[in-house]
Short mmCIF file of C-alpha atoms and ligand atoms in Angstrom, two decimals:
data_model
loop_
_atom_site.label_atom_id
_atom_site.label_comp_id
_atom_site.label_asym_id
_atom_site.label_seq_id
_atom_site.Cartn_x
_atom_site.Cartn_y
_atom_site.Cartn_z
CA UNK A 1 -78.14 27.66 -9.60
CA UNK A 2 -75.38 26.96 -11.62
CA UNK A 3 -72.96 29.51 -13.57
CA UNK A 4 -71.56 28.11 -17.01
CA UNK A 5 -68.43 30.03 -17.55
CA UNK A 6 -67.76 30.58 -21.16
CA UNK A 7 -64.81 28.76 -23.15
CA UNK A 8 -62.56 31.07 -23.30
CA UNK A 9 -62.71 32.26 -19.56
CA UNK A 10 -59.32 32.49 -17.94
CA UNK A 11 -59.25 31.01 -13.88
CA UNK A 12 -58.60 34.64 -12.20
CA UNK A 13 -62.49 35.26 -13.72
CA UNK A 14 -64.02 31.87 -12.14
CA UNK A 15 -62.25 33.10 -8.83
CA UNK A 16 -63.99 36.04 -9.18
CA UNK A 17 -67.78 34.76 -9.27
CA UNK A 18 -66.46 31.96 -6.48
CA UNK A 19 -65.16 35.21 -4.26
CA UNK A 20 -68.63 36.85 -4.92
CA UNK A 21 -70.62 34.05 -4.41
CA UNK A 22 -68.76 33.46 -0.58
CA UNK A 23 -69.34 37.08 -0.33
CA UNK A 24 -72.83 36.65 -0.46
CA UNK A 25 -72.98 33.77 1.96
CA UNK A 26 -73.13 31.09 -0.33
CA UNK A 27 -71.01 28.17 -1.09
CA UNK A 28 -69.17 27.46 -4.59
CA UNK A 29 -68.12 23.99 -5.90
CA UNK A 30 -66.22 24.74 -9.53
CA UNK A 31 -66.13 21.41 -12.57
CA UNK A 32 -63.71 21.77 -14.80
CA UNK A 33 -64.84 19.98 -17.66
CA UNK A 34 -62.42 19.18 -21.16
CA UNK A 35 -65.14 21.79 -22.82
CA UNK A 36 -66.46 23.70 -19.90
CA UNK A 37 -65.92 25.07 -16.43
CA UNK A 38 -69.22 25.34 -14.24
CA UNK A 39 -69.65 26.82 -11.00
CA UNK A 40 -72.40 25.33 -9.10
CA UNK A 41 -73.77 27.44 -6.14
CA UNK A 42 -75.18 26.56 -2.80
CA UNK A 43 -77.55 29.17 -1.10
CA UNK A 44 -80.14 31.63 -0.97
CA UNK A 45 -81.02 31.75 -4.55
CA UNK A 46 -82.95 35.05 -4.16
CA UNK A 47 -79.67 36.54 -2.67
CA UNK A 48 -77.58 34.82 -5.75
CA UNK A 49 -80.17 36.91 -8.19
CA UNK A 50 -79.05 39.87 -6.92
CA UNK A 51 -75.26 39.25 -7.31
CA UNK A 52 -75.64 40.47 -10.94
CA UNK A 53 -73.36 37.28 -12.12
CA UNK A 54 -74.26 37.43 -15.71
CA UNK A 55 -72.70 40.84 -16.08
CA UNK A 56 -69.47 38.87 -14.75
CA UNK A 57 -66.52 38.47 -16.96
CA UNK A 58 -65.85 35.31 -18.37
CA UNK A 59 -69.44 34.38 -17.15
CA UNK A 60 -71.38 32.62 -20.71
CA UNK A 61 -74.96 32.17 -18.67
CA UNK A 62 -76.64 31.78 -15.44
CA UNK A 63 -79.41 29.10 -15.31
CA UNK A 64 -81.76 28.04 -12.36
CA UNK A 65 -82.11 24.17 -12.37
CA UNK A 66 -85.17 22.98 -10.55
CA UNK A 67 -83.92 19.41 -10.44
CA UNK A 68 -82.15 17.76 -7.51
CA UNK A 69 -78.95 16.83 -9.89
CA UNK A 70 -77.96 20.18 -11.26
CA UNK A 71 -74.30 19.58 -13.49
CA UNK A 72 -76.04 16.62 -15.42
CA UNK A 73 -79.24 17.60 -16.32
CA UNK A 74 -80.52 18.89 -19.02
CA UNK A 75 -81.97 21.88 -18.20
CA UNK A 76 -78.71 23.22 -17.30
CA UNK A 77 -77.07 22.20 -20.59
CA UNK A 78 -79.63 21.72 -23.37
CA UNK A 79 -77.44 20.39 -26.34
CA UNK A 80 -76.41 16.44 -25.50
CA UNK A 81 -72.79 16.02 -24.61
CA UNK A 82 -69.95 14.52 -26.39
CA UNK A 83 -67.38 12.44 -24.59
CA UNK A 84 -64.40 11.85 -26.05
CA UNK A 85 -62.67 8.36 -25.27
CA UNK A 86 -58.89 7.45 -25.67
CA UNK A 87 -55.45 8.83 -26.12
CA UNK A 88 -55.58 9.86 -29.99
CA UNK A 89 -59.29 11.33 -28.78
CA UNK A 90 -60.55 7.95 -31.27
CA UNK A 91 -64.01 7.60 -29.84
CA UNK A 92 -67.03 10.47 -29.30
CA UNK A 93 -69.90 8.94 -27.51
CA UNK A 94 -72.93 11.12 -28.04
CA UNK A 95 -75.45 12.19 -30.38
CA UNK A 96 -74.57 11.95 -33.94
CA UNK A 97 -72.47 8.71 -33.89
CA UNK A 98 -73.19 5.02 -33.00
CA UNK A 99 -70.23 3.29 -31.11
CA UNK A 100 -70.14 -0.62 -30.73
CA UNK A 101 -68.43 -1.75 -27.33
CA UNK A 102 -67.12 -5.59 -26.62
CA UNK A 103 -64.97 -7.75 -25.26
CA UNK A 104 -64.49 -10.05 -22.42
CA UNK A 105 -66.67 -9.78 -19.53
CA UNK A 106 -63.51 -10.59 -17.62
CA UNK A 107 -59.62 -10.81 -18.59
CA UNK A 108 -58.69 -14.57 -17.21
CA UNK A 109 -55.34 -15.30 -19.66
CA UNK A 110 -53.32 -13.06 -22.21
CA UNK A 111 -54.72 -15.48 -25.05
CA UNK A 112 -58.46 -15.21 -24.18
CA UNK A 113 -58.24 -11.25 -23.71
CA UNK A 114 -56.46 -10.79 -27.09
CA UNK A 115 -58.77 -13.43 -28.61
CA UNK A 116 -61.53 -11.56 -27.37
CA UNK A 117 -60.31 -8.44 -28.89
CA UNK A 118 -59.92 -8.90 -32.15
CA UNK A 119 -63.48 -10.51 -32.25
CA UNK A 120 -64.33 -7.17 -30.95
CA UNK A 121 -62.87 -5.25 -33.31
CA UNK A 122 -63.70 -7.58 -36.36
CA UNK A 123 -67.18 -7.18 -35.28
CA UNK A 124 -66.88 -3.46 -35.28
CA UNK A 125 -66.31 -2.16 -32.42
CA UNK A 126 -64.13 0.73 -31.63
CA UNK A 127 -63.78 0.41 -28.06
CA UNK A 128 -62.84 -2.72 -25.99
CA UNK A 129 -64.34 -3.69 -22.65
CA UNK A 130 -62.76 -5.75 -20.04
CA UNK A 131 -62.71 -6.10 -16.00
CA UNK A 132 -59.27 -6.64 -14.35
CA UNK A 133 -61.13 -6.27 -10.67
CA UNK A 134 -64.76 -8.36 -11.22
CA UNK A 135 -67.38 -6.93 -7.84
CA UNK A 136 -68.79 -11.07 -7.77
CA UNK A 137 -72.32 -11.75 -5.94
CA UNK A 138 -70.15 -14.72 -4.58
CA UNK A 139 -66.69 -14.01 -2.49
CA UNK A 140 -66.01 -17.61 -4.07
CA UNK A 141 -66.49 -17.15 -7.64
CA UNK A 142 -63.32 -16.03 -9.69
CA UNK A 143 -62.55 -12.34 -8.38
CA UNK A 144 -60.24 -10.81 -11.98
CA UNK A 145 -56.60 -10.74 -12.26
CA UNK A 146 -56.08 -7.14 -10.67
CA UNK A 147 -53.00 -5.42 -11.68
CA UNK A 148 -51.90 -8.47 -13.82
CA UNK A 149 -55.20 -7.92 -16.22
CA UNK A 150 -54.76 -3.97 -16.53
CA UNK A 151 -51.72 -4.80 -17.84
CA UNK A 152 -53.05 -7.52 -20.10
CA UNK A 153 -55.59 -4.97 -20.82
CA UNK A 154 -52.97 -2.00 -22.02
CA UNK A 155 -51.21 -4.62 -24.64
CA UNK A 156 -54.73 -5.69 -26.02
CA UNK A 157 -55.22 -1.98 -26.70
CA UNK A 158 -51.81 -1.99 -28.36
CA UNK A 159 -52.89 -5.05 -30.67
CA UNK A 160 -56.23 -3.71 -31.56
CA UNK A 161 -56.26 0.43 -31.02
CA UNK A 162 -58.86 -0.04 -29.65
CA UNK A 163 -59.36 2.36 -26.31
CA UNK A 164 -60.38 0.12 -23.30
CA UNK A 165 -62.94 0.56 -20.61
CA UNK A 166 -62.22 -1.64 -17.43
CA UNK A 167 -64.29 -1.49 -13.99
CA UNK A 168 -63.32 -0.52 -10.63
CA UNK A 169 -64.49 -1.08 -7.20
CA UNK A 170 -61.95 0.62 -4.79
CA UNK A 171 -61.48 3.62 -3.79
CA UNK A 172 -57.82 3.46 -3.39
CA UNK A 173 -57.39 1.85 -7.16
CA UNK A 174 -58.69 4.57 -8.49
CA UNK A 175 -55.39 6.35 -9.62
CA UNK A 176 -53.54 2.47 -10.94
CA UNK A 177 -57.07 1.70 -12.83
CA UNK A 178 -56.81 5.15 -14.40
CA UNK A 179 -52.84 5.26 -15.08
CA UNK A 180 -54.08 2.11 -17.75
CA UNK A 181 -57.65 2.67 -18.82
CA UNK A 182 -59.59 4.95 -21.50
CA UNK A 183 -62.46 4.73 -19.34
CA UNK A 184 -63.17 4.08 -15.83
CA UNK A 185 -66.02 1.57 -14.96
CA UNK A 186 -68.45 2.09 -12.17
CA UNK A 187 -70.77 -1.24 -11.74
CA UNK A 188 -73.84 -1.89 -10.56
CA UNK A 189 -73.30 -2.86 -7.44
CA UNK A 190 -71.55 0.13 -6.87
CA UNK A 191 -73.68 2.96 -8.30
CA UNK A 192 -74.10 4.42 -4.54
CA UNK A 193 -70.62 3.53 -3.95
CA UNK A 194 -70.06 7.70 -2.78
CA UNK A 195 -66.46 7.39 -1.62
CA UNK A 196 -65.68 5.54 -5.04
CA UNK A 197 -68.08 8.14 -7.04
CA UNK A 198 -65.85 11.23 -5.56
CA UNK A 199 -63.04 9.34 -6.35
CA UNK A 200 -63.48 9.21 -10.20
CA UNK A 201 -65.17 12.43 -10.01
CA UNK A 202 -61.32 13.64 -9.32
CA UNK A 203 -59.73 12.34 -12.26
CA UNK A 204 -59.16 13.26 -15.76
CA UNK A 205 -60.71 10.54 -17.19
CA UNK A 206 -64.12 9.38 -18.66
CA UNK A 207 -66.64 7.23 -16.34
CA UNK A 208 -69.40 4.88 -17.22
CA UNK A 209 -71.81 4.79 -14.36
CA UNK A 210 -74.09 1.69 -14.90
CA UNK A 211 -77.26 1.67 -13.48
CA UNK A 212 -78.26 -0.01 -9.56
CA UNK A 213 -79.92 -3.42 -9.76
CA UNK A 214 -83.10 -1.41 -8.33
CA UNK A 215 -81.95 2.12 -8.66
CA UNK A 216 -84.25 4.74 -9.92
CA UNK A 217 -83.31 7.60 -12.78
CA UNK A 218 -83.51 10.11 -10.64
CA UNK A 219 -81.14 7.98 -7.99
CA UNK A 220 -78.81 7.10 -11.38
CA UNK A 221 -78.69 10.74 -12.15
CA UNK A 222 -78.04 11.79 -8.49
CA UNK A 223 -74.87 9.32 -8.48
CA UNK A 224 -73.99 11.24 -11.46
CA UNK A 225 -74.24 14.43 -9.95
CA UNK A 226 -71.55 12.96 -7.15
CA UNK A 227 -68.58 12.61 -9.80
CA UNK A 228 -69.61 15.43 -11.54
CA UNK A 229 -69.59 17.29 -8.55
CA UNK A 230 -66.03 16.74 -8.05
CA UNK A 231 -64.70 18.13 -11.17
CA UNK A 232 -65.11 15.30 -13.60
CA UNK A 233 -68.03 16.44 -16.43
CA UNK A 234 -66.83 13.48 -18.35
CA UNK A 235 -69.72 10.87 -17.66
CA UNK A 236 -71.43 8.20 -19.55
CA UNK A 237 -74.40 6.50 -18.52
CA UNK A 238 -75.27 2.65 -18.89
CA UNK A 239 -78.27 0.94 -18.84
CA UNK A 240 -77.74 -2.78 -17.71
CA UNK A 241 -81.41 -3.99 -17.22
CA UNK A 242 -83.07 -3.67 -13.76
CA UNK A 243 -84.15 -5.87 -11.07
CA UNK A 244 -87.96 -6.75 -11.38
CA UNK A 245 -89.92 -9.63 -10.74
CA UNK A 246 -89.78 -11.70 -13.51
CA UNK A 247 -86.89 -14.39 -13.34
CA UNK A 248 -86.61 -15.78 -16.87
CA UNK A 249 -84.21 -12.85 -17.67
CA UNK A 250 -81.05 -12.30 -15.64
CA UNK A 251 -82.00 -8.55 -15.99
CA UNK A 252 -85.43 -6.80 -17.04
CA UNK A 253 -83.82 -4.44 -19.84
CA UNK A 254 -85.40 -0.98 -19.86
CA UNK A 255 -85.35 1.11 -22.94
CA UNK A 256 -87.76 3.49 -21.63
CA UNK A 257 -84.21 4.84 -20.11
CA UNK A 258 -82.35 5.35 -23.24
CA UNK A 259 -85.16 8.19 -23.95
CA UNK A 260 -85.30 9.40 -20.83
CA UNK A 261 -82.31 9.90 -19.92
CA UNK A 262 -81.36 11.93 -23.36
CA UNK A 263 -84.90 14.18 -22.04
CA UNK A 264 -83.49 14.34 -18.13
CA UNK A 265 -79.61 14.65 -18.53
CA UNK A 266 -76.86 15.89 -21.14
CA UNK A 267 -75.04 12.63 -20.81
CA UNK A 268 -74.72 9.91 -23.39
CA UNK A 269 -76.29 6.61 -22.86
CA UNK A 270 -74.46 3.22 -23.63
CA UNK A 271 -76.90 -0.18 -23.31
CA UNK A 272 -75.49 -3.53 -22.49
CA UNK A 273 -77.75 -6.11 -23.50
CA UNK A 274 -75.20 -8.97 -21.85
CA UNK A 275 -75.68 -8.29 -18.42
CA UNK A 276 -79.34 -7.14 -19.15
CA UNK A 277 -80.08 -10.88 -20.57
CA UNK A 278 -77.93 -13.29 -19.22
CA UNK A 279 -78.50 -14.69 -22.40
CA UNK A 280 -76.88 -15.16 -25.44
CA UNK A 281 -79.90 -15.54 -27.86
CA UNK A 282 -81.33 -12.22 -26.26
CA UNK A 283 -78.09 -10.11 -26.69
CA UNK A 284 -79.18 -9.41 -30.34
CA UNK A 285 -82.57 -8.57 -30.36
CA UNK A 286 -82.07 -6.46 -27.01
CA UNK A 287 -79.36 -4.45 -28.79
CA UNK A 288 -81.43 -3.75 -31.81
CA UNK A 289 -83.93 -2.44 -29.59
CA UNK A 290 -81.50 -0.36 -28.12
CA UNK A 291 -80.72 1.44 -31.03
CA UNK A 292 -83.95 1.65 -32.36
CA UNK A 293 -84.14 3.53 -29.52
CA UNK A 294 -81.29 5.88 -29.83
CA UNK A 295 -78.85 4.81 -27.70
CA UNK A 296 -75.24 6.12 -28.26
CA UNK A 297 -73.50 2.98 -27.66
CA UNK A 298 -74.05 -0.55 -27.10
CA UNK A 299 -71.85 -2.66 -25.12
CA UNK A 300 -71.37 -6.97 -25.21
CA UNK A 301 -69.55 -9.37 -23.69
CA UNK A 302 -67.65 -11.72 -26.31
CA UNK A 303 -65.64 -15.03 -25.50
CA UNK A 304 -64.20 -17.11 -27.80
CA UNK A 305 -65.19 -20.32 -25.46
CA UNK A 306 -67.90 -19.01 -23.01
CA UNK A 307 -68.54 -22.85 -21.80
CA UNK A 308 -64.88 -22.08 -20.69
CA UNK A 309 -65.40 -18.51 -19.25
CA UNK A 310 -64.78 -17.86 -15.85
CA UNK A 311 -67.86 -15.02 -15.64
CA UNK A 312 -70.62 -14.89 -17.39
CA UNK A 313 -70.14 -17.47 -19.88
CA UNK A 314 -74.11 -17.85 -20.79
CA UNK A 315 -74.48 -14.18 -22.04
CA UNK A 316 -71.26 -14.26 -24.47
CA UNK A 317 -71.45 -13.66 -28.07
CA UNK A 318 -69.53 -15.75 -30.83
CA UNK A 319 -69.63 -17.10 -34.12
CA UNK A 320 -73.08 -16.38 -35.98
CA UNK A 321 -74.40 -14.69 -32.81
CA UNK A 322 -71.26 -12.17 -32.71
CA UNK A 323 -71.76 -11.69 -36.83
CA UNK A 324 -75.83 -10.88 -36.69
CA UNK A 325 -74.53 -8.19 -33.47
CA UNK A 326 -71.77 -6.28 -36.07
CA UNK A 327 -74.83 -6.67 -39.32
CA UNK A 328 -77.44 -5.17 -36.70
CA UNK A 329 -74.75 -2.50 -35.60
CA UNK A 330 -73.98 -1.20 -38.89
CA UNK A 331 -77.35 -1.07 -40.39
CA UNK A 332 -79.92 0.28 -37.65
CA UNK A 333 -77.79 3.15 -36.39
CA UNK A 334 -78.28 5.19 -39.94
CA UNK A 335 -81.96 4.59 -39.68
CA UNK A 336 -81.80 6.39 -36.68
CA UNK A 337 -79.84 9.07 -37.72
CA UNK A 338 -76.46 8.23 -36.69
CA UNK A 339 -73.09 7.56 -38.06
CA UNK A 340 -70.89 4.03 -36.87
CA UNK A 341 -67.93 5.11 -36.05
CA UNK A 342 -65.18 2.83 -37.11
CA UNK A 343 -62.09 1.46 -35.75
CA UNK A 344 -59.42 3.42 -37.57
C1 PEP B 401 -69.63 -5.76 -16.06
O1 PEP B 401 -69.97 -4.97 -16.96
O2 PEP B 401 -68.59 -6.42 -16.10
C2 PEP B 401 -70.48 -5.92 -14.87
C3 PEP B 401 -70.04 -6.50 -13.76
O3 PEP B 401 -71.72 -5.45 -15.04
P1 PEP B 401 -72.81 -4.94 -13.97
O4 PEP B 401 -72.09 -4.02 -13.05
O5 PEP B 401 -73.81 -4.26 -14.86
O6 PEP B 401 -73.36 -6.17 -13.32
MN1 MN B 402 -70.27 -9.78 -16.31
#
């Protein structure tokens, strides 16, 4: 069961339904998100019934969610959500709007990052994407700058505007990769990551929580659940293609998600047709698809020299590749319904 306080409700009245709640034997677990607090119980749901919560102060409804992730599905918040990226509030992901995400898969030198950026942003795009700490298959393949490309990171934004989304993959990095992004990452490899999933869940900033290699939506939505759990409502999902058995395609992209998840959760959904592909001359026609779709966002690597690149080289956009991405991002997304937002 969960309790969705309404706006205006002051903290002494969502002390007051967590005090009756314990009262009544059950547990409480309180999210403060930027547009709503929600008090999720734990218990006898019969008892819960007859707590009378609705006739609570401060208390906008009380809804029963049959699903096993309760804060981001959709039954317990029927309109979509909008998440608001970046320090001047510059980007809503969500329904309504189209946002175009790109940049470097990883930052390897000032020059490539800010190269990288303004292709981004001369392609459209209105946020910038980037890894400082890269979770490699290989412990010998190049492992991201750390520190030294957050801060490489934080001056592209200051070039471009553009607010910046950058991964993590420890725990204890959480506060230093939040201090400089717009946007935390959560990767693949680390969608069941729990200790690093409560760790986001704890700050004030938005998360992108990509999908497992072989992780279900119900498992995607349950990882979810884990940061929003902690107090962080402020969650976007990604789609990065799935592990199945065909091996032409680094990635099987599936757009059945972008559909389902908008039926299942609340959340936006970004695709990235990069990582999906691991190939350039896919990255197009998977992110048209995507938006035919209805995704809310689509997100591409870009390198000015991918035979240079130190990741993911194959699956970088450039030149006419990078130009047919920006014509196919400003022209599907009002055939869908939605308005590009532009870099301002
Ligand atoms: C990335 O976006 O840089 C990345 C490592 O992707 P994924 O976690 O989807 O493999
Ligand atoms: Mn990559």
């Amino acid at each position: 069961m969960v309790v969705v306080m309404r706006p205006d409700a002051v903290p002494g009245e969502v002390d007051a339904v967590v005090d009756r709640v314990e009262s009544a034997g059950g547990s409480a677990f309180v999210s403060r998100g930027v547009q709503r607090t929600i008090v999720g119980l734990v218990g006898d749901v019969v008892a819960f019934e007859g707590l009378n919560l609705r006739a609570m102060p401060g208390v906008g409804e009380v809804v029963r969610v049959s699903k096993a992730y309760k804060l981001v599905s959709r039954e317990n918040h029927p309109d979509a959500s909008i998440i608001t990226v970046g320090e001047r509030a510059d980007v809503d992901l969500g329904p309504g709007t189209f946002v175009l995400i790109a940049g470097p898969c990883a930052v390897e030198t000032r020059e490539q990052t800010f190269e990288a950026a303004h292709m981004a942003r001369a392609a459209g795009a209105t946020m910038l994407r980037g890894g400082a700490y890269k979770p490699r298959t290989s412990p010998y393949a190049f492992q991201g700058l750390g520190l030294a490309g957050l801060e490489i990171l934080a001056e592209a934004r200051q070039l471009t505007g553009l607010p910046v989304v950058t991964e993590v993959v420890d725990p204890a990095d959480v506060p230093r990769v939040a201090d400089f992004a717009d946007m935390l990452q959560i990767g693949t490899r680390n969608m069941q990551n729990f200790p690093l999933l409560q760790a986001v869940g704890a700050v004030r900033k938005p998360v992108m929580l990509k999908r497992g290699l072989s992780a279900t939506y119900e498992e995607w939505l349950m990882a979810a659940e884990y940061i929003a759990r902690r107090g962080n409502l402020d969650i976007v999902l990604c789609e990065r293609g799935i592990r199945t058995f065909e091996t032409a395609t680094r990635n099987t992209l599936d757009v059945s998600a972008v559909p389902m998840m908008q039926a299942l959760s609340h959340l936006p959904i970004v695709v990235d047709p990069s990582h999906s592909a691991g190939k350039r001359e896919l990255v197009v026609p998977l992110a048209r698809a995507a938006i035919a779709a209805g995704a809310d966002a689509v997100m591409v690597d870009v390198h000015a020299d991918p035979t240079a690149a130190l990741c993911d080289g194959p699956q970088a956009l450039y030149g006419a590749a990078l130009d047919e991405l920006a014509a196919a991002c400003r022209d599907l997304p009002p055939m869908v319904g939605r308005r590009v937002l532009a870099a301002s």
